[in-house]
Short mmCIF file of C-alpha atoms in Angstrom, two decimals:
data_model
loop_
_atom_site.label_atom_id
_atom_site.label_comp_id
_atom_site.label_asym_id
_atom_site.label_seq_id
_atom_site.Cartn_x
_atom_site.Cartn_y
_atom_site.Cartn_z
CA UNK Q 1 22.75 -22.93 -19.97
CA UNK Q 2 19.21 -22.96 -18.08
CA UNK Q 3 17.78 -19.62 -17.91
CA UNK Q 4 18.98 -16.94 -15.25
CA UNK Q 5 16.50 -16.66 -11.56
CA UNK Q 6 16.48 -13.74 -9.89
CA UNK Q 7 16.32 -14.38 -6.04
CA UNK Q 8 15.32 -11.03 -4.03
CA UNK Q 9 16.97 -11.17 -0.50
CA UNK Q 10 14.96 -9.10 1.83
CA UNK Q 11 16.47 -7.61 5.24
CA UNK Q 12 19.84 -9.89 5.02
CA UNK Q 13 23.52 -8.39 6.21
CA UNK Q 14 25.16 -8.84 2.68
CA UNK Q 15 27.53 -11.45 4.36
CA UNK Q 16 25.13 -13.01 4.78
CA UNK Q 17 23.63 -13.14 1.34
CA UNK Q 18 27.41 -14.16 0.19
CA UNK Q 19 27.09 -17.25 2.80
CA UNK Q 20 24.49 -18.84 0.51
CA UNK Q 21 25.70 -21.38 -2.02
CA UNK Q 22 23.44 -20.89 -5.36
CA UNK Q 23 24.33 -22.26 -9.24
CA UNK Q 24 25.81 -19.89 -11.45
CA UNK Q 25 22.42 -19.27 -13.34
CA UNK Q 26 20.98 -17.75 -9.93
CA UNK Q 27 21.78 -13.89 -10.07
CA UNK Q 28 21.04 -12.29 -5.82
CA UNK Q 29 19.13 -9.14 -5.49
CA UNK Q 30 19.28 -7.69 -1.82
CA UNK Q 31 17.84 -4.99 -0.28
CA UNK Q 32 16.51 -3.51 3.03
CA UNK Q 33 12.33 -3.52 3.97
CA UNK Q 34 12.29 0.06 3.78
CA UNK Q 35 14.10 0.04 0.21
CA UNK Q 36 11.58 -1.95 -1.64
CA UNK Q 37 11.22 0.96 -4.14
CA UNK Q 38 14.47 0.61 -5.91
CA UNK Q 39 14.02 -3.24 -6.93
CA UNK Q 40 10.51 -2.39 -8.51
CA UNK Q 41 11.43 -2.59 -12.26
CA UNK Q 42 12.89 -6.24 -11.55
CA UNK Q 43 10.30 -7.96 -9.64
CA UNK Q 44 8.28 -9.50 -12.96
CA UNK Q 45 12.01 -11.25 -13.08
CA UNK Q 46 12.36 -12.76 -9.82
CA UNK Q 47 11.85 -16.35 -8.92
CA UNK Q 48 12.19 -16.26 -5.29
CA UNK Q 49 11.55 -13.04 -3.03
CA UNK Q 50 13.12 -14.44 0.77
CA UNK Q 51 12.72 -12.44 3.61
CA UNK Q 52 14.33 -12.58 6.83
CA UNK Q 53 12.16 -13.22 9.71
CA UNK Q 54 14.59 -13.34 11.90
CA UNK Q 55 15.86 -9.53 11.22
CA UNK Q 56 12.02 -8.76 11.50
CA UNK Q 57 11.78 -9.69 14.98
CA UNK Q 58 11.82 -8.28 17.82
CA UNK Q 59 10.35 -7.04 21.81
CA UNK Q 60 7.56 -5.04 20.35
CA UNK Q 61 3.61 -5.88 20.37
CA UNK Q 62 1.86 -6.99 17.37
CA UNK Q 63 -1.70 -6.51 16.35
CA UNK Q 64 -3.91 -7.92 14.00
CA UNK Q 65 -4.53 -4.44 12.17
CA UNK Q 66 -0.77 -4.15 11.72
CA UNK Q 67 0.20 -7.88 10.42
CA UNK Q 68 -2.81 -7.78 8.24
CA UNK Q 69 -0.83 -4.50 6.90
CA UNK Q 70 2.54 -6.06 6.60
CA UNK Q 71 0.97 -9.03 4.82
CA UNK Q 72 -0.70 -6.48 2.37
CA UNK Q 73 2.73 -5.25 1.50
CA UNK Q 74 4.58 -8.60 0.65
CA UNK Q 75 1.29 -9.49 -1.33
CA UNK Q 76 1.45 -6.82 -3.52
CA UNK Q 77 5.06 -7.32 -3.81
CA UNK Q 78 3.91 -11.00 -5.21
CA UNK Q 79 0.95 -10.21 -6.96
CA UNK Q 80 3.73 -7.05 -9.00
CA UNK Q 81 6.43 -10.30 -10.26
CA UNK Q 82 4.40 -12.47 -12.77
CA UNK Q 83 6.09 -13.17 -15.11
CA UNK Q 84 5.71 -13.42 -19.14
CA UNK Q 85 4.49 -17.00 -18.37
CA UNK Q 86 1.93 -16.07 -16.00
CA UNK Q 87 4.22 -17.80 -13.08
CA UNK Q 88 4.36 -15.92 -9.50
CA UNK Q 89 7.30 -15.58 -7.53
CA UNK Q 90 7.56 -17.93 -4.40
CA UNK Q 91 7.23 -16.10 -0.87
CA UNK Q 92 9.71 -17.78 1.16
CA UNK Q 93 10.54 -16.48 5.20
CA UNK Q 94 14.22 -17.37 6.25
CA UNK Q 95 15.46 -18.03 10.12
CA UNK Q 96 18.76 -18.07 11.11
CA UNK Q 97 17.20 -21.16 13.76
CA UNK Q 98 14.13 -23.49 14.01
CA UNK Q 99 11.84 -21.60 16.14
CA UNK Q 100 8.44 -22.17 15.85
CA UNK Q 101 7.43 -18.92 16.54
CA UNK Q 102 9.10 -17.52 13.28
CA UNK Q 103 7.22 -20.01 11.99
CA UNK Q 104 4.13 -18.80 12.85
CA UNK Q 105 5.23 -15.35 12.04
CA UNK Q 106 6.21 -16.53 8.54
CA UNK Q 107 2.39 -17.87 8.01
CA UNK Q 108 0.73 -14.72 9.38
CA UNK Q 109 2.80 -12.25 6.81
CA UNK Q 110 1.75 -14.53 4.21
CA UNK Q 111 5.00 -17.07 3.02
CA UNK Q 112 4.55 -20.25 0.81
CA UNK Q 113 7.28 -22.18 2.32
CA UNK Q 114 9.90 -22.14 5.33
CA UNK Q 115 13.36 -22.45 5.07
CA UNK Q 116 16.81 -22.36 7.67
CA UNK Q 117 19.05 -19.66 6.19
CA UNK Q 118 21.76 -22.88 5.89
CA UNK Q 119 19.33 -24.80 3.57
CA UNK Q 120 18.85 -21.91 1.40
CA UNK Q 121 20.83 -22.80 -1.62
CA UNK Q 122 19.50 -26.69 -0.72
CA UNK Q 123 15.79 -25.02 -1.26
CA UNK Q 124 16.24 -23.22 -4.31
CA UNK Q 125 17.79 -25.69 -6.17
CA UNK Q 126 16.49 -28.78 -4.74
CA UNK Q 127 12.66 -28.39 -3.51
CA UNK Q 128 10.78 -27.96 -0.16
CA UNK Q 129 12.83 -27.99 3.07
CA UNK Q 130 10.71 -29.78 5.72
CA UNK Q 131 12.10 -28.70 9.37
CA UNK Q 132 9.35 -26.85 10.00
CA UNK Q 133 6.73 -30.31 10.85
CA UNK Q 134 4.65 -28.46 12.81
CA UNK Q 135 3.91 -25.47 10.21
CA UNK Q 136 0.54 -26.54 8.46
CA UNK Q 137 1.75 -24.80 5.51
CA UNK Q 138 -1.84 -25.17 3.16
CA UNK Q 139 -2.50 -22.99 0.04
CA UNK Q 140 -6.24 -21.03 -0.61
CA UNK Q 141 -7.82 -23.01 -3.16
CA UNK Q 142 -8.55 -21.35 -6.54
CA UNK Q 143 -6.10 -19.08 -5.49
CA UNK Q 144 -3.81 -17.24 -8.30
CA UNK Q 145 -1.41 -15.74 -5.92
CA UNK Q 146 0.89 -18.04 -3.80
CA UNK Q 147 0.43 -15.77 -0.18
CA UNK Q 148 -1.06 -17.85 2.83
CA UNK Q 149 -4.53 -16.63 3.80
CA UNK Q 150 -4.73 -16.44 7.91
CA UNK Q 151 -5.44 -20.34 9.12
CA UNK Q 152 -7.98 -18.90 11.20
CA UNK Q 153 -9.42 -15.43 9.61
CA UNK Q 154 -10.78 -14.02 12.85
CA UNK Q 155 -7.76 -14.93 14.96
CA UNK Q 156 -3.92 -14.43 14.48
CA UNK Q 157 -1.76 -17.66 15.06
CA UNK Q 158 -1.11 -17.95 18.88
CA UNK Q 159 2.76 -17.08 18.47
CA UNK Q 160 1.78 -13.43 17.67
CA UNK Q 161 -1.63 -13.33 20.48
CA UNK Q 162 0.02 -10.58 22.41
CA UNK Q 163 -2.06 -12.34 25.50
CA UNK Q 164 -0.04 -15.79 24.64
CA UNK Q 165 2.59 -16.49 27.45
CA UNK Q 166 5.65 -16.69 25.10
CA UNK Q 167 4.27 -13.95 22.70
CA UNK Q 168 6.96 -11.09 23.34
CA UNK Q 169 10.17 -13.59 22.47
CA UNK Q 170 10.52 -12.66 18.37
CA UNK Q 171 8.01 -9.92 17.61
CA UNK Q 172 7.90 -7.06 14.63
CA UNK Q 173 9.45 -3.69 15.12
CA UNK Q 174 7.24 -1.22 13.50
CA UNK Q 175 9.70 0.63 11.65
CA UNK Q 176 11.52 -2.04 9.75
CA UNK Q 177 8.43 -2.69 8.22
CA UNK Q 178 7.85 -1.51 4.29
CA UNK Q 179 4.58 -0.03 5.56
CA UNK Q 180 3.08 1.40 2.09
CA UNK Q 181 1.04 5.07 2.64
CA UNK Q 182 -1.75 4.12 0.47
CA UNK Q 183 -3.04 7.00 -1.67
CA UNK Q 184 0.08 8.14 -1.85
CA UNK Q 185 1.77 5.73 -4.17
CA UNK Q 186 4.33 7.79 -7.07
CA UNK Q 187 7.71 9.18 -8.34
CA UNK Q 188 6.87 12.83 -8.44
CA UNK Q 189 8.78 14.94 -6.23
CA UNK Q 190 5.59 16.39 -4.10
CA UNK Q 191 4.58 13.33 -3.24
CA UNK Q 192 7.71 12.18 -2.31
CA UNK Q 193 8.02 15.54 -0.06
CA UNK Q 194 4.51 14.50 1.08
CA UNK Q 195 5.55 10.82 2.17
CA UNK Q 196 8.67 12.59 4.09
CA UNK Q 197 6.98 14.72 6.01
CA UNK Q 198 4.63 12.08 7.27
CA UNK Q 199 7.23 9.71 8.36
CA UNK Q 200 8.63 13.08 10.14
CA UNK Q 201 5.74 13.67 11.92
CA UNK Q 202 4.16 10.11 12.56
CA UNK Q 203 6.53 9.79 15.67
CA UNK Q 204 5.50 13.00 16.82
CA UNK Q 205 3.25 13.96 19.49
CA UNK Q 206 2.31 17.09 17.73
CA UNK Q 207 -1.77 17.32 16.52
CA UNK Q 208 -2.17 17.26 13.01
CA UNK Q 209 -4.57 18.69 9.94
CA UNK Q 210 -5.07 16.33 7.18
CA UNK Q 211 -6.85 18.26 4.59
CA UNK Q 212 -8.24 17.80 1.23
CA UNK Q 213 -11.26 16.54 -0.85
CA UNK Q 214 -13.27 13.88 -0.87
CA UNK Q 215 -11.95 10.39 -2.22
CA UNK Q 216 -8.00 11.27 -1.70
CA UNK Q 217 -7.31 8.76 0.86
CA UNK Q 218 -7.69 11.35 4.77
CA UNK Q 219 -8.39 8.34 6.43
CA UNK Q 220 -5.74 5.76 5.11
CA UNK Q 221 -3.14 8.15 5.73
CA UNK Q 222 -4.33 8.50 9.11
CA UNK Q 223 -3.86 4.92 9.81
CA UNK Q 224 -0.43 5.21 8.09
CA UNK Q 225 0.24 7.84 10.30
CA UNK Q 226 -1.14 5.58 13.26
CA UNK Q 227 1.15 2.80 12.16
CA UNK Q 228 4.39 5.09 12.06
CA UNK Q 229 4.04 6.13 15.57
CA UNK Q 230 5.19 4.97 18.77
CA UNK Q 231 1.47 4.50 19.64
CA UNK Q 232 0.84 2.07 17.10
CA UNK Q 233 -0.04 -0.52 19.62
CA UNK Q 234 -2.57 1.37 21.20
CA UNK Q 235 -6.93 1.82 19.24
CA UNK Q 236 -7.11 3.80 16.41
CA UNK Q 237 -10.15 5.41 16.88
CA UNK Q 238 -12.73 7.66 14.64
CA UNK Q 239 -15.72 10.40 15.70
CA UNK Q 240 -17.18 11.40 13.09
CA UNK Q 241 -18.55 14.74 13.31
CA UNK Q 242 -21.55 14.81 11.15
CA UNK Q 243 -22.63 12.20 14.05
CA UNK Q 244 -22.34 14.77 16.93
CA UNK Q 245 -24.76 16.59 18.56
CA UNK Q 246 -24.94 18.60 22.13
CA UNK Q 247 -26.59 15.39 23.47
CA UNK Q 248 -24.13 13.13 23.20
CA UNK Q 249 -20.78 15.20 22.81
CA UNK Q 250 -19.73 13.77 26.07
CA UNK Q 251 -19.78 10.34 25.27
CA UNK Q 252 -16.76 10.52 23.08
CA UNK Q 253 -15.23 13.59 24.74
CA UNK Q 254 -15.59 13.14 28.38
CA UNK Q 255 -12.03 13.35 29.97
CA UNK Q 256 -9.40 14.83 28.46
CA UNK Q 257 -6.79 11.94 28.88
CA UNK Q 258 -9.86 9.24 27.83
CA UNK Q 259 -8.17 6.64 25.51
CA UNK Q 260 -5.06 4.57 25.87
CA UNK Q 261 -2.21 5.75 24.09
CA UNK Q 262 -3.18 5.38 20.78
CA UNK Q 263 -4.72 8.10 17.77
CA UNK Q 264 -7.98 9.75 17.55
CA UNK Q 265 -9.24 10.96 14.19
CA UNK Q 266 -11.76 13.78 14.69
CA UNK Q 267 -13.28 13.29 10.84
CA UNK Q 268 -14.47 16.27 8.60
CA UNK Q 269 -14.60 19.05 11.28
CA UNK Q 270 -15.75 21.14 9.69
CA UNK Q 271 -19.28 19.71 10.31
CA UNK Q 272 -19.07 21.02 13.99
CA UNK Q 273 -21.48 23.69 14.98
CA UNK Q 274 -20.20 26.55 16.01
CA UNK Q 275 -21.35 25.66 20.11
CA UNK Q 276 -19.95 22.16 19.80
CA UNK Q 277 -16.52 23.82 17.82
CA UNK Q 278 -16.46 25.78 21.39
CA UNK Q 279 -16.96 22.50 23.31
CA UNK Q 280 -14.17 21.02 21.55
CA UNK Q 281 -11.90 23.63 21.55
CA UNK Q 282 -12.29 23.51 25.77
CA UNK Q 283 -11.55 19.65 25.26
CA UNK Q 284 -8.21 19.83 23.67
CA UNK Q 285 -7.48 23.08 25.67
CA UNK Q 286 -7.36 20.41 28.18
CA UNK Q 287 -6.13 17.24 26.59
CA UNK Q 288 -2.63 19.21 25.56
CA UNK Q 289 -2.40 20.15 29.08
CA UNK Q 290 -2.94 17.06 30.68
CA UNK Q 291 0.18 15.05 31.80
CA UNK Q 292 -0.94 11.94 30.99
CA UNK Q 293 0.97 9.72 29.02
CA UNK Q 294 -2.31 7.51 28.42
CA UNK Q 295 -4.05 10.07 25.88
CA UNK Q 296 -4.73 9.35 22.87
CA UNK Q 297 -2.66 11.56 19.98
CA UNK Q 298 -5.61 14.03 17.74
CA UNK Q 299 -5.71 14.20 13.81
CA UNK Q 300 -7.82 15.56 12.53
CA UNK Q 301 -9.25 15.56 8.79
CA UNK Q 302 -11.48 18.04 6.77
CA UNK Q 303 -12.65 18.59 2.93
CA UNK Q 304 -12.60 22.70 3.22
CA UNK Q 305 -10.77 25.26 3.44
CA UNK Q 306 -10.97 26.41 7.14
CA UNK Q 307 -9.04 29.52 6.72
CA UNK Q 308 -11.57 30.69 4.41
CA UNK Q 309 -14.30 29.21 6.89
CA UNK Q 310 -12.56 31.30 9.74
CA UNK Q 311 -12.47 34.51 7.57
CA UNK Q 312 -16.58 33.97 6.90
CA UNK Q 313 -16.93 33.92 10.48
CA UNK Q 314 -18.36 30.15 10.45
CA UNK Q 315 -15.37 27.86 12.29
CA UNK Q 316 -13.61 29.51 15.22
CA UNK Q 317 -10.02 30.76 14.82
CA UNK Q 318 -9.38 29.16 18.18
CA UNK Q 319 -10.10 26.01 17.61
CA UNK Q 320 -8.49 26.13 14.44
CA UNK Q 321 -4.99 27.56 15.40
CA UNK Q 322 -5.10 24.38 18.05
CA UNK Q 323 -5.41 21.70 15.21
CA UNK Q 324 -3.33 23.07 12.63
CA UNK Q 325 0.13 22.46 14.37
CA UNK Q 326 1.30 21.03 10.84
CA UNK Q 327 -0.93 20.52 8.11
CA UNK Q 328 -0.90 18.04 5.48
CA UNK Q 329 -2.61 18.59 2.54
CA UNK Q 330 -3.83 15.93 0.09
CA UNK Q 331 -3.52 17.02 -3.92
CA UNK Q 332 -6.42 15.93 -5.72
CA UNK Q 333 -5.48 13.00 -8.37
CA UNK Q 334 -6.07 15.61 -11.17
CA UNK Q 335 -2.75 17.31 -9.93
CA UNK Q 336 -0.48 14.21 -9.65
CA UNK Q 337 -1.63 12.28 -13.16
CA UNK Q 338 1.89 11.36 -13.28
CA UNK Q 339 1.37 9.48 -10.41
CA UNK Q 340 -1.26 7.48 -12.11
CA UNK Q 341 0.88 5.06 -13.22
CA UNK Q 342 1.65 3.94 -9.83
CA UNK Q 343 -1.16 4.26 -8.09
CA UNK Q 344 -3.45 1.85 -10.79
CA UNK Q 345 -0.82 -0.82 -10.12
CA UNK Q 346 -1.20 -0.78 -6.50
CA UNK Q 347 -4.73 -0.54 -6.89
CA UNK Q 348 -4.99 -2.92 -9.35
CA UNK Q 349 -3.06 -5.27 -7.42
CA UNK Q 350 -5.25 -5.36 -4.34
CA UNK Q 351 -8.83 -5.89 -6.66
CA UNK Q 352 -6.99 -8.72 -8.01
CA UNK Q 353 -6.03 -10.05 -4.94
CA UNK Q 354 -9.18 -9.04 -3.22
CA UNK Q 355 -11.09 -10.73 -5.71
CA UNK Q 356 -8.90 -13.85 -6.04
CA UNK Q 357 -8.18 -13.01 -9.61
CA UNK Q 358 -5.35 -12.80 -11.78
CA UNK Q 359 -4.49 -9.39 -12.19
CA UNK Q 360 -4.61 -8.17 -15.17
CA UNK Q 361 -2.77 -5.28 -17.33
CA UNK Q 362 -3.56 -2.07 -18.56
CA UNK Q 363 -3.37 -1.52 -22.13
CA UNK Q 364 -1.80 1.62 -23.70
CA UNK Q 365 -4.87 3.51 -25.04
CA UNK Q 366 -7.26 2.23 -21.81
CA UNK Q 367 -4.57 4.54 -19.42
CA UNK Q 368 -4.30 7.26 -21.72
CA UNK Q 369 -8.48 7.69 -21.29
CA UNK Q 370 -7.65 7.43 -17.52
CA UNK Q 371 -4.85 10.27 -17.94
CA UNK Q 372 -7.63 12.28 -19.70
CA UNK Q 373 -10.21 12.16 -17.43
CA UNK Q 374 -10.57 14.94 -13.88
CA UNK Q 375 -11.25 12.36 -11.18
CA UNK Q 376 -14.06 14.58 -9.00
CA UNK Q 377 -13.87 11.49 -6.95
CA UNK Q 378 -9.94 10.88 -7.03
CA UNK Q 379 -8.67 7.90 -5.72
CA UNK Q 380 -12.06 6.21 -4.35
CA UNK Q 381 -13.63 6.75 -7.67
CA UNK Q 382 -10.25 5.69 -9.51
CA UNK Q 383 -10.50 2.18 -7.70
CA UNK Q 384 -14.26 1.84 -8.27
CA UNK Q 385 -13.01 2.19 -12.15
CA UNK Q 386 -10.18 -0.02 -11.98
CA UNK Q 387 -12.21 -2.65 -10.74
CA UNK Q 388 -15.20 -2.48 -13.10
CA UNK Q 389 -12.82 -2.53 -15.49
CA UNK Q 390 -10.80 -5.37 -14.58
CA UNK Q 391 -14.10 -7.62 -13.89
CA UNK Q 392 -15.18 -6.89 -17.39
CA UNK Q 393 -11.55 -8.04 -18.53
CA UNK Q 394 -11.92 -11.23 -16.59
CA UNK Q 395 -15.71 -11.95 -17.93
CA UNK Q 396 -14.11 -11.95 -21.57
CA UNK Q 397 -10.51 -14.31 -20.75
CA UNK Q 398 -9.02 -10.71 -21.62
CA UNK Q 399 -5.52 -10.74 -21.64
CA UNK Q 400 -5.45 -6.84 -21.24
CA UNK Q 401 -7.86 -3.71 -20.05
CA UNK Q 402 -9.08 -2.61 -23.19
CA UNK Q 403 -10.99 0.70 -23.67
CA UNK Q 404 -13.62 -0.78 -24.17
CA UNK Q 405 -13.65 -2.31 -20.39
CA UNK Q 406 -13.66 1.34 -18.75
CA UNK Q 407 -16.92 2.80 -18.07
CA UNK Q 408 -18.31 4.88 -20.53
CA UNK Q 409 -17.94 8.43 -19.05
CA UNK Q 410 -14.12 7.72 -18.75
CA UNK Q 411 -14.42 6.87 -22.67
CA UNK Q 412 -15.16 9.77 -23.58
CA UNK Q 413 -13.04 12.23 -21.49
CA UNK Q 414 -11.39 14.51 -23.30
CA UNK Q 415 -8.24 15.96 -22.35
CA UNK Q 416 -7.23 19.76 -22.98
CA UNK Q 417 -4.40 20.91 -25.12
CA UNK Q 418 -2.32 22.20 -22.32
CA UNK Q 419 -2.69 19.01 -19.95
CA UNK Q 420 -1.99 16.61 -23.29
CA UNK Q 421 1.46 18.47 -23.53
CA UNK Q 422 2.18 18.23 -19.88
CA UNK Q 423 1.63 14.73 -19.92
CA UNK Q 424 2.82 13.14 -23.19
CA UNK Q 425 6.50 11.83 -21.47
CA UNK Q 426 3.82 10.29 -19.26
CA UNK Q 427 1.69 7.98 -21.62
CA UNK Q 428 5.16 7.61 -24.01
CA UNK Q 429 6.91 5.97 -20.91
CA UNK Q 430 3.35 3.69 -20.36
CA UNK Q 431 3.44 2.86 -23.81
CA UNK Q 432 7.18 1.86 -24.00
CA UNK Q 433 6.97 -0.58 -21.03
CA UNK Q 434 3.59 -1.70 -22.41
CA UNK Q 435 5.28 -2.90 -26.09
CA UNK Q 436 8.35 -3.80 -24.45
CA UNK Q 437 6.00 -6.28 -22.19
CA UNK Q 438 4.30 -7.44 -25.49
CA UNK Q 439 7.39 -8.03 -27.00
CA UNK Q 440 9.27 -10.73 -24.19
CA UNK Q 441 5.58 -12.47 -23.83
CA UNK Q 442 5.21 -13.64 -27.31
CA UNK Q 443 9.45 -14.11 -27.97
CA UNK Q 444 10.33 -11.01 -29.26
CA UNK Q 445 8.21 -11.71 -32.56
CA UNK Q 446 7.45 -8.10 -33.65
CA UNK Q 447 4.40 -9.18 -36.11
CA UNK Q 448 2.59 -11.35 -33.62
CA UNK Q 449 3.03 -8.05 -30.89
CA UNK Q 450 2.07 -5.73 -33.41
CA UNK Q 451 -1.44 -7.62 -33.84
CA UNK Q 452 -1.63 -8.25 -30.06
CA UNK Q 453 -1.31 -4.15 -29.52
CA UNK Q 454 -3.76 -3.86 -32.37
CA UNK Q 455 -1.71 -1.41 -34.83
CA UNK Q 456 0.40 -2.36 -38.14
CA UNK Q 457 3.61 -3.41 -38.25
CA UNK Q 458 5.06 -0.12 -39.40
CA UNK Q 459 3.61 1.46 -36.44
CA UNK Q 460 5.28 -0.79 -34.06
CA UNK Q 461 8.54 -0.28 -35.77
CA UNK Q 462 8.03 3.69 -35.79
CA UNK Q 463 7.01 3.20 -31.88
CA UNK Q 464 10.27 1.34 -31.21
CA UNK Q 465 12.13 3.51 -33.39
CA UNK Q 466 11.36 6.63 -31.05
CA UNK Q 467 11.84 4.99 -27.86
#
């Protein structure tokens, strides 16, 4: 019998997923867009990932900022199923009819090929389906992943130009969208709490205080938060308020319904002086009075602790009980290292992609150093890591990130006694996946994985013994 393919069905009724007519050796995977999480652990076992453009479509308006986000999200989803044999799973978009414009919407989020929901089973087993003539379907060369890049970067197709006459036929509803909130990839239950309470407060009107230090992702989740909300189609638009100064307060405060409909970040407040913290305070004073359905929704982000700033008499109380409506605080990446797991592969996944590279693996002992070490600089600095680390890996054909790729400081981090027993389940679980990995890409052959993982052969056996 030839060897079992996973298809992943993405945002299909399951009668409709019964409809399709596949071999016996095809096993179906389906799940919703906002569900992605619980077919993780099979994608480096899929052949096929198919998604359902048609289900994706909709009235609402698209912009560039949010397709180039959905894309993102089936990338990674690409970029997370090699296999063993290096192979990618294909990206395929599904219609229930020929319309061109699904076509076009197909290319923008980033699908190889094209395919009528009735052909399915045809294209799986039988090649390319060609009823889509006028889709000039062309892959990036040197590529390693199979997603589309944009045919024109600095343009979307003219399908999805909201000012294109026929652009608001088959458009993308926001929330059926698996919109990550990067930063905040991981399984442990604060994070998870965290993610909630975003999505709870994204379609809010209600101003909100994004707190915590530097490197931990303010601004992403702002954007994630801009993305959730029914104002999604309107800017997204920063001050930053080390730049402002009496003279030119006014030019990005000057009404207090300015904007149109969409989210202002006011960025690291606490930079205000104390007469331009009274200024703004007399802005929003005004904005949350206003009637106007046209102003723009406030975040706003800081790295201190304004409660203790209030209490030392240097940031108004005020202006602060006016932006703290709900608060979400940002842990630093020391506090969530079981979440460092999660968070490399996402990040890993996007230097790879970003760099048109193969993405390659951590090994066991390199991600124990990276559990060890504080992360002053949390997830900024944890990228800038990953991706020194990964470019030495490619210089030398590695097949893995040795220890020896991380930069030296992360070398030698030392971990104390406490954090080491807080945190073994962690690294056993990384180092279980990692020898199970080792094991399916060279056949099961213990010896050969054993001098792969560079430890004996009793040590492999003791390894797998306590798993």
């Amino acid at each position: 019998m030839s060897q079992l393919k996973i298809v992943l069905f993405l945002g299909f009724e399951p009668s409709e997923i019964t409809r399709v007519n596949l071999p016996e050796n095809f096993e179906v995977v389906g799940t919703t867009f906002l569900e992605l999480e619980s077919v993780k652990g099979i994608l480096q076992n899929v052949s096929w990932i198919l998604i359902n453009l048609t289900a994706l479509s909709s009235a609402n308006e698209l912009k560039e900022e949010s397709v180039k986000r959905w894309r993102e999200v089936f990338s990674d989803l690409v970029q997370k199923s090699v296999a063993n044999d290096g192979h990618y799973a294909q990206l395929v978009g599904v219609a229930q009819n020929p319309d061109w414009q699904l076509a076009e919407l197909g290319v923008a989020i980033g699908t190889r090929d094209l395919v009528l929901m009735s052909n399915v089973g045809s294209r799986l087993t039988r090649g390319a389906w060609k009823n889509f003539p006028r889709a000039e379907v062309s892959l990036a060369e040197n590529s390693h992943s199979n997603v589309l890049p944009f045919r024109d970067p600095r343009t979307l197709p003219a399908a999805l130009d909201p000012s294109s006459r026929d652009s608001q036929s088959h458009l993308i509803p926001i929330n059926q969208i698996p919109v990550p909130i990067r930063g905040l990839e991981g399984q442990s239950k604060a994070i998870e709490n965290l993610r909630n309470l975003i999505r709870k407060c994204a379609p809010t009107q209600s101003t909100l205080l994004i707190s915590g230090e530097t490197g931990v992702g303010k601004e992403h989740i702002a954007r994630s938060i801009h993305e959730y909300s029914q104002r999604s189609s309107g800017p997204f638009k920063i001050v930053h308020c080390s730049e402002l100064q009496e003279t030119n307060f006014s030019d990005y405060f000057s009404t207090p319904t300015e904007g149109a409909a969409g989210t202002l970040l006011i960025e690291q407040i606490e930079n205000l002086s104390m007469a331009l913290q009274s200024r703004l305070t007399a802005f929003l004073v005004g904005h949350n009075q206003s009637g106007d359905e046209n102003k723009s929704r406030i975040l706003v982000s800081t790295q201190a602790d304004l409660k203790k700033l209030c209490e030392a008499s240097q940031f108004r109380d005020e202006l602060y009980f006016r932006i703290n409506v709900i608060e979400i605080a940002i842990p630093p990446l020391r506090h969530r290292r079981n979440d460092l797991e999660d968070l490399s592969d996402s990040l890993m996944a996007r230097i790879a992609r970003r760099n048109s590279q193969k993405r390659i693996p951590l090994s066991a002992s390199a991600f124990e150093k990276l559990l060890h070490y504080d992360w002053p600089g949390n997830i900024r600095e944890l990228e800038n890591v990953l991706e020194h680390s990964s470019l030495s890996a490619w210089a030398k054909s590695s097949p893995e990130i040795s220890t020896e790729d991380l930069p030296e400081h992360i070398q030698s981090a030392e971990m104390s006694a406490l954090q080491k027993d807080t945190l073994k389940e962690a690294v056993r679980r990384f180092e279980r996946d990692h020898i199970a990995k080792t094991l399916s890409r060279f056949g099961g052959s213990k010896e050969v994985a054993a001098e792969a993982l560079g430890m004996s052969l009793a040590s492999l056996y003791r390894k797998l013994g306590n798993a």
